[in-house]
Amino acid sequence: MILSLLVAAVSTVALQDYLARLEAEARAAGPGIPMVVAATNVPRGTLLQSSMLSVEAVPDRYRPPGALSDPQEAIGKTAGSDLVAGDAVTVSRLTPPGGPVASLVPPGLRAVPVTGDLPPGSLTPGDRVDVMATFAGGQPHTETVAGAAEVLRVLPPPIAGEPGTTVVLLVHPELAERLAYARTFADLSMAVASPSDTS
């Protein structure tokens, strides 16, 4: 019994010492400052709403650069990258002003819609596809117009159940010209590429 009491006393002292150290570390870190974080997982390209955000008090030394303090600074803006629940919402993770597609287009690139023969539901944003054009002129042939182009958006079909998929691809300006030409003079088809293929 005496041994049990001694063990209990030592454990109590050790616990009090541990809690005192935690309290001292918290005081040394400084007072908590509001920081906006993602309340849920938010995919890239999502228009942020109040239900997707929350506020946590974080010591200033732990706040990442550009962290927002007020949810109103983020509401109505577009997530420029995927956010996991608990991630800090920073200026660099929001896109510049613009429409739902334009705000996701990096400088120097273009967003181009392409309709292919893949069945609906085959693609999601972030996938990569090859776009092939089949020309049926005097010398019928097929050529790859764009390789491993990133899918920026998947558009709903204009008529439910209609075959084919229309996507918005992220490409360089010269590829945008080639796609426009091929769309006019050829039949387009798409092949799904590996996510790791960024050629």
PDB file of C-alpha atoms in Angstrom:
ATOM      1  CA  MET A   1       0.000   0.000   0.000  1.00  0.00           C
ATOM      2  CA  ILE A   2       2.820   2.379   0.942  1.00  0.00           C
ATOM      3  CA  LEU A   3       4.525   1.646  -2.378  1.00  0.00           C
ATOM      4  CA  SER A   4       1.281   2.371  -4.274  1.00  0.00           C
ATOM      5  CA  LEU A   5       0.891   5.692  -2.453  1.00  0.00           C
ATOM      6  CA  LEU A   6       4.474   6.645  -3.287  1.00  0.00           C
ATOM      7  CA  VAL A   7       3.946   5.789  -6.971  1.00  0.00           C
ATOM      8  CA  ALA A   8       0.722   7.810  -7.032  1.00  0.00           C
ATOM      9  CA  ALA A   9       2.436  10.797  -5.417  1.00  0.00           C
ATOM     10  CA  VAL A  10       5.354  10.690  -7.873  1.00  0.00           C
ATOM     11  CA  SER A  11       2.916  10.399 -10.811  1.00  0.00           C
ATOM     12  CA  THR A  12       0.933  13.401  -9.569  1.00  0.00           C
ATOM     13  CA  VAL A  13       4.069  15.523  -9.244  1.00  0.00           C
ATOM     14  CA  ALA A  14       5.242  14.481 -12.714  1.00  0.00           C
ATOM     15  CA  LEU A  15       1.836  15.300 -14.231  1.00  0.00           C
ATOM     16  CA  GLN A  16       1.755  18.721 -12.573  1.00  0.00           C
ATOM     17  CA  ASP A  17       5.264  19.433 -13.844  1.00  0.00           C
ATOM     18  CA  TYR A  18       4.258  18.390 -17.381  1.00  0.00           C
ATOM     19  CA  LEU A  19       1.140  20.595 -17.359  1.00  0.00           C
ATOM     20  CA  ALA A  20       3.169  23.521 -16.022  1.00  0.00           C
ATOM     21  CA  ARG A  21       5.658  23.130 -18.890  1.00  0.00           C
ATOM     22  CA  LEU A  22       2.834  23.024 -21.447  1.00  0.00           C
ATOM     23  CA  GLU A  23       1.338  26.188 -19.996  1.00  0.00           C
ATOM     24  CA  ALA A  24       4.722  27.921 -20.079  1.00  0.00           C
ATOM     25  CA  GLU A  25       5.242  26.920 -23.737  1.00  0.00           C
ATOM     26  CA  ALA A  26       1.783  28.233 -24.630  1.00  0.00           C
ATOM     27  CA  ARG A  27       2.555  31.569 -22.948  1.00  0.00           C
ATOM     28  CA  ALA A  28       5.895  31.760 -24.744  1.00  0.00           C
ATOM     29  CA  ALA A  29       4.193  31.178 -28.114  1.00  0.00           C
ATOM     30  CA  GLY A  30       2.072  34.266 -27.579  1.00  0.00           C
ATOM     31  CA  PRO A  31      -1.670  34.850 -27.580  1.00  0.00           C
ATOM     32  CA  GLY A  32      -3.868  33.148 -30.160  1.00  0.00           C
ATOM     33  CA  ILE A  33      -4.698  35.167 -33.282  1.00  0.00           C
ATOM     34  CA  PRO A  34      -7.691  34.286 -35.525  1.00  0.00           C
ATOM     35  CA  MET A  35      -6.766  32.286 -38.612  1.00  0.00           C
ATOM     36  CA  VAL A  36      -9.146  31.052 -41.319  1.00  0.00           C
ATOM     37  CA  VAL A  37      -8.922  27.306 -42.001  1.00  0.00           C
ATOM     38  CA  ALA A  38     -10.800  24.900 -44.230  1.00  0.00           C
ATOM     39  CA  ALA A  39     -13.683  23.291 -42.346  1.00  0.00           C
ATOM     40  CA  THR A  40     -13.953  20.497 -44.936  1.00  0.00           C
ATOM     41  CA  ASN A  41     -11.947  19.119 -47.832  1.00  0.00           C
ATOM     42  CA  VAL A  42     -12.187  21.658 -50.665  1.00  0.00           C
ATOM     43  CA  PRO A  43     -11.200  20.651 -54.221  1.00  0.00           C
ATOM     44  CA  ARG A  44      -9.286  23.068 -56.423  1.00  0.00           C
ATOM     45  CA  GLY A  45     -11.605  25.341 -58.400  1.00  0.00           C
ATOM     46  CA  THR A  46     -14.313  25.430 -55.723  1.00  0.00           C
ATOM     47  CA  LEU A  47     -16.035  28.736 -55.015  1.00  0.00           C
ATOM     48  CA  LEU A  48     -15.582  29.177 -51.269  1.00  0.00           C
ATOM     49  CA  GLN A  49     -18.659  29.526 -49.074  1.00  0.00           C
ATOM     50  CA  SER A  50     -19.001  30.267 -45.363  1.00  0.00           C
ATOM     51  CA  SER A  51     -19.887  26.632 -44.582  1.00  0.00           C
ATOM     52  CA  MET A  52     -16.488  25.519 -45.936  1.00  0.00           C
ATOM     53  CA  LEU A  53     -14.514  27.769 -43.566  1.00  0.00           C
ATOM     54  CA  SER A  54     -13.895  28.094 -39.855  1.00  0.00           C
ATOM     55  CA  VAL A  55     -11.664  30.189 -37.605  1.00  0.00           C
ATOM     56  CA  GLU A  56      -9.050  28.944 -35.153  1.00  0.00           C
ATOM     57  CA  ALA A  57      -6.909  30.871 -32.660  1.00  0.00           C
ATOM     58  CA  VAL A  58      -3.235  30.253 -33.455  1.00  0.00           C
ATOM     59  CA  PRO A  59      -0.117  31.868 -31.981  1.00  0.00           C
ATOM     60  CA  ASP A  60       1.315  34.351 -34.447  1.00  0.00           C
ATOM     61  CA  ARG A  61       4.605  32.451 -34.725  1.00  0.00           C
ATOM     62  CA  TYR A  62       2.731  29.443 -36.138  1.00  0.00           C
ATOM     63  CA  ARG A  63       0.689  31.335 -38.718  1.00  0.00           C
ATOM     64  CA  PRO A  64       1.884  30.753 -42.311  1.00  0.00           C
ATOM     65  CA  PRO A  65       2.651  33.840 -44.438  1.00  0.00           C
ATOM     66  CA  GLY A  66      -0.471  35.374 -45.960  1.00  0.00           C
ATOM     67  CA  ALA A  67      -2.892  33.600 -43.601  1.00  0.00           C
ATOM     68  CA  LEU A  68      -6.351  35.188 -43.529  1.00  0.00           C
ATOM     69  CA  SER A  69      -7.976  36.300 -40.286  1.00  0.00           C
ATOM     70  CA  ASP A  70     -11.546  36.935 -41.463  1.00  0.00           C
ATOM     71  CA  PRO A  71     -13.630  34.414 -43.464  1.00  0.00           C
ATOM     72  CA  GLN A  72     -15.140  37.312 -45.435  1.00  0.00           C
ATOM     73  CA  GLU A  73     -11.750  37.708 -47.099  1.00  0.00           C
ATOM     74  CA  ALA A  74     -12.157  34.246 -48.663  1.00  0.00           C
ATOM     75  CA  ILE A  75     -15.911  33.870 -49.218  1.00  0.00           C
ATOM     76  CA  GLY A  76     -16.761  34.120 -52.918  1.00  0.00           C
ATOM     77  CA  LYS A  77     -13.191  33.495 -54.046  1.00  0.00           C
ATOM     78  CA  THR A  78     -11.921  30.370 -55.792  1.00  0.00           C
ATOM     79  CA  ALA A  79      -9.579  27.802 -54.254  1.00  0.00           C
ATOM     80  CA  GLY A  80      -6.461  27.706 -56.406  1.00  0.00           C
ATOM     81  CA  SER A  81      -5.340  24.391 -54.886  1.00  0.00           C
ATOM     82  CA  ASP A  82      -6.874  21.506 -52.987  1.00  0.00           C
ATOM     83  CA  LEU A  83      -7.523  22.264 -49.317  1.00  0.00           C
ATOM     84  CA  VAL A  84      -7.701  19.558 -46.660  1.00  0.00           C
ATOM     85  CA  ALA A  85      -9.837  20.159 -43.573  1.00  0.00           C
ATOM     86  CA  GLY A  86      -7.695  22.136 -41.124  1.00  0.00           C
ATOM     87  CA  ASP A  87      -5.452  23.689 -43.777  1.00  0.00           C
ATOM     88  CA  ALA A  88      -4.776  27.390 -43.379  1.00  0.00           C
ATOM     89  CA  VAL A  89      -6.435  29.543 -46.038  1.00  0.00           C
ATOM     90  CA  THR A  90      -3.755  31.901 -47.339  1.00  0.00           C
ATOM     91  CA  VAL A  91      -3.645  34.542 -50.043  1.00  0.00           C
ATOM     92  CA  SER A  92      -1.438  32.302 -52.183  1.00  0.00           C
ATOM     93  CA  ARG A  93      -4.038  29.500 -52.102  1.00  0.00           C
ATOM     94  CA  LEU A  94      -6.755  31.702 -53.587  1.00  0.00           C
ATOM     95  CA  THR A  95      -6.924  32.567 -57.269  1.00  0.00           C
ATOM     96  CA  PRO A  96      -6.929  36.094 -58.698  1.00  0.00           C
ATOM     97  CA  PRO A  97     -10.318  37.652 -59.530  1.00  0.00           C
ATOM     98  CA  GLY A  98     -12.065  36.179 -62.552  1.00  0.00           C
ATOM     99  CA  GLY A  99     -14.728  33.757 -63.660  1.00  0.00           C
ATOM    100  CA  PRO A 100     -14.840  30.112 -62.532  1.00  0.00           C
ATOM    101  CA  VAL A 101     -12.556  29.073 -65.406  1.00  0.00           C
ATOM    102  CA  ALA A 102     -10.426  32.188 -65.970  1.00  0.00           C
ATOM    103  CA  SER A 103      -9.446  32.335 -62.287  1.00  0.00           C
ATOM    104  CA  LEU A 104      -7.802  28.897 -62.619  1.00  0.00           C
ATOM    105  CA  VAL A 105      -5.746  29.644 -65.751  1.00  0.00           C
ATOM    106  CA  PRO A 106      -2.090  30.387 -64.930  1.00  0.00           C
ATOM    107  CA  PRO A 107      -0.409  33.232 -66.835  1.00  0.00           C
ATOM    108  CA  GLY A 108       0.737  32.154 -70.288  1.00  0.00           C
ATOM    109  CA  LEU A 109      -1.757  29.298 -70.662  1.00  0.00           C
ATOM    110  CA  ARG A 110      -5.227  29.034 -72.199  1.00  0.00           C
ATOM    111  CA  ALA A 111      -8.421  27.121 -71.353  1.00  0.00           C
ATOM    112  CA  VAL A 112      -9.961  25.408 -74.390  1.00  0.00           C
ATOM    113  CA  PRO A 113     -13.180  23.326 -74.550  1.00  0.00           C
ATOM    114  CA  VAL A 114     -12.894  19.990 -76.360  1.00  0.00           C
ATOM    115  CA  THR A 115     -15.572  17.364 -76.950  1.00  0.00           C
ATOM    116  CA  GLY A 116     -14.440  13.757 -77.256  1.00  0.00           C
ATOM    117  CA  ASP A 117     -15.943  10.313 -77.407  1.00  0.00           C
ATOM    118  CA  LEU A 118     -15.238   9.225 -73.822  1.00  0.00           C
ATOM    119  CA  PRO A 119     -18.387   8.257 -71.916  1.00  0.00           C
ATOM    120  CA  PRO A 120     -19.694  10.719 -69.293  1.00  0.00           C
ATOM    121  CA  GLY A 121     -18.138  10.186 -65.887  1.00  0.00           C
ATOM    122  CA  SER A 122     -14.792   9.031 -67.299  1.00  0.00           C
ATOM    123  CA  LEU A 123     -12.881  12.177 -66.340  1.00  0.00           C
ATOM    124  CA  THR A 124     -12.480  14.485 -63.380  1.00  0.00           C
ATOM    125  CA  PRO A 125     -10.539  17.763 -63.042  1.00  0.00           C
ATOM    126  CA  GLY A 126      -6.820  17.062 -62.786  1.00  0.00           C
ATOM    127  CA  ASP A 127      -6.890  14.081 -65.161  1.00  0.00           C
ATOM    128  CA  ARG A 128      -4.736  14.210 -68.281  1.00  0.00           C
ATOM    129  CA  VAL A 129      -5.761  13.317 -71.818  1.00  0.00           C
ATOM    130  CA  ASP A 130      -4.323  13.050 -75.312  1.00  0.00           C
ATOM    131  CA  VAL A 131      -6.445  14.749 -77.975  1.00  0.00           C
ATOM    132  CA  MET A 132      -6.321  13.071 -81.393  1.00  0.00           C
ATOM    133  CA  ALA A 133      -7.665  14.444 -84.659  1.00  0.00           C
ATOM    134  CA  THR A 134      -8.766  12.220 -87.550  1.00  0.00           C
ATOM    135  CA  PHE A 135      -8.676  14.044 -90.892  1.00  0.00           C
ATOM    136  CA  ALA A 136     -10.798  12.461 -93.630  1.00  0.00           C
ATOM    137  CA  GLY A 137      -9.471  14.440 -96.618  1.00  0.00           C
ATOM    138  CA  GLY A 138      -7.504  13.165 -99.620  1.00  0.00           C
ATOM    139  CA  GLN A 139      -5.030  11.381 -97.339  1.00  0.00           C
ATOM    140  CA  PRO A 140      -6.984  10.213 -94.273  1.00  0.00           C
ATOM    141  CA  HIS A 141      -4.847  10.133 -91.157  1.00  0.00           C
ATOM    142  CA  THR A 142      -4.929  10.575 -87.389  1.00  0.00           C
ATOM    143  CA  GLU A 143      -2.511  12.727 -85.418  1.00  0.00           C
ATOM    144  CA  THR A 144      -2.115  13.673 -81.767  1.00  0.00           C
ATOM    145  CA  VAL A 145      -2.893  17.361 -81.435  1.00  0.00           C
ATOM    146  CA  ALA A 146      -2.270  17.687 -77.685  1.00  0.00           C
ATOM    147  CA  GLY A 147      -0.523  15.245 -75.367  1.00  0.00           C
ATOM    148  CA  ALA A 148      -1.216  14.821 -71.651  1.00  0.00           C
ATOM    149  CA  ALA A 149      -3.263  18.034 -71.463  1.00  0.00           C
ATOM    150  CA  GLU A 150      -4.662  18.756 -68.006  1.00  0.00           C
ATOM    151  CA  VAL A 151      -8.428  18.638 -67.554  1.00  0.00           C
ATOM    152  CA  LEU A 152      -9.448  21.873 -65.872  1.00  0.00           C
ATOM    153  CA  ARG A 153     -13.222  21.343 -65.898  1.00  0.00           C
ATOM    154  CA  VAL A 154     -15.660  18.648 -66.964  1.00  0.00           C
ATOM    155  CA  LEU A 155     -18.800  20.236 -68.407  1.00  0.00           C
ATOM    156  CA  PRO A 156     -22.218  18.636 -68.017  1.00  0.00           C
ATOM    157  CA  PRO A 157     -23.727  17.317 -71.269  1.00  0.00           C
ATOM    158  CA  PRO A 158     -26.271  19.717 -72.824  1.00  0.00           C
ATOM    159  CA  ILE A 159     -28.747  16.833 -72.984  1.00  0.00           C
ATOM    160  CA  ALA A 160     -28.872  14.187 -70.256  1.00  0.00           C
ATOM    161  CA  GLY A 161     -27.616  10.846 -71.540  1.00  0.00           C
ATOM    162  CA  GLU A 162     -25.990  12.351 -74.647  1.00  0.00           C
ATOM    163  CA  PRO A 163     -22.808  10.412 -75.579  1.00  0.00           C
ATOM    164  CA  GLY A 164     -19.403  12.006 -75.361  1.00  0.00           C
ATOM    165  CA  THR A 165     -17.740  14.316 -72.872  1.00  0.00           C
ATOM    166  CA  THR A 166     -16.881  18.006 -73.130  1.00  0.00           C
ATOM    167  CA  VAL A 167     -13.913  19.127 -71.064  1.00  0.00           C
ATOM    168  CA  VAL A 168     -11.970  22.356 -70.635  1.00  0.00           C
ATOM    169  CA  LEU A 169      -8.259  21.701 -71.163  1.00  0.00           C
ATOM    170  CA  LEU A 170      -5.302  23.745 -69.978  1.00  0.00           C
ATOM    171  CA  VAL A 171      -2.869  24.236 -72.886  1.00  0.00           C
ATOM    172  CA  HIS A 172      -0.257  26.585 -74.316  1.00  0.00           C
ATOM    173  CA  PRO A 173      -1.502  29.188 -76.841  1.00  0.00           C
ATOM    174  CA  GLU A 174       0.004  27.353 -79.842  1.00  0.00           C
ATOM    175  CA  LEU A 175      -1.844  24.189 -78.843  1.00  0.00           C
ATOM    176  CA  ALA A 176      -5.053  26.206 -78.520  1.00  0.00           C
ATOM    177  CA  GLU A 177      -4.623  27.187 -82.191  1.00  0.00           C
ATOM    178  CA  ARG A 178      -4.006  23.577 -83.249  1.00  0.00           C
ATOM    179  CA  LEU A 179      -7.088  22.412 -81.348  1.00  0.00           C
ATOM    180  CA  ALA A 180      -9.230  25.114 -82.970  1.00  0.00           C
ATOM    181  CA  TYR A 181      -8.026  24.029 -86.425  1.00  0.00           C
ATOM    182  CA  ALA A 182      -8.570  20.342 -85.691  1.00  0.00           C
ATOM    183  CA  ARG A 183     -12.040  20.997 -84.284  1.00  0.00           C
ATOM    184  CA  THR A 184     -13.004  22.625 -87.590  1.00  0.00           C
ATOM    185  CA  PHE A 185     -11.538  20.115 -90.043  1.00  0.00           C
ATOM    186  CA  ALA A 186     -11.329  16.805 -88.165  1.00  0.00           C
ATOM    187  CA  ASP A 187     -13.137  14.470 -85.802  1.00  0.00           C
ATOM    188  CA  LEU A 188     -11.678  14.658 -82.297  1.00  0.00           C
ATOM    189  CA  SER A 189     -11.233  11.826 -79.831  1.00  0.00           C
ATOM    190  CA  MET A 190      -9.569  11.636 -76.419  1.00  0.00           C
ATOM    191  CA  ALA A 191      -7.401   9.024 -74.730  1.00  0.00           C
ATOM    192  CA  VAL A 192      -6.852   9.050 -70.976  1.00  0.00           C
ATOM    193  CA  ALA A 193      -3.204   9.474 -70.005  1.00  0.00           C
ATOM    194  CA  SER A 194      -1.449   8.544 -66.767  1.00  0.00           C
ATOM    195  CA  PRO A 195      -1.723  11.202 -64.025  1.00  0.00           C
ATOM    196  CA  SER A 196       2.079  11.195 -63.795  1.00  0.00           C
ATOM    197  CA  ASP A 197       2.502  11.997 -67.491  1.00  0.00           C
ATOM    198  CA  THR A 198       2.909  15.767 -67.741  1.00  0.00           C
ATOM    199  CA  SER A 199       4.509  15.920 -71.182  1.00  0.00           C
TER     200      SER A 199
END
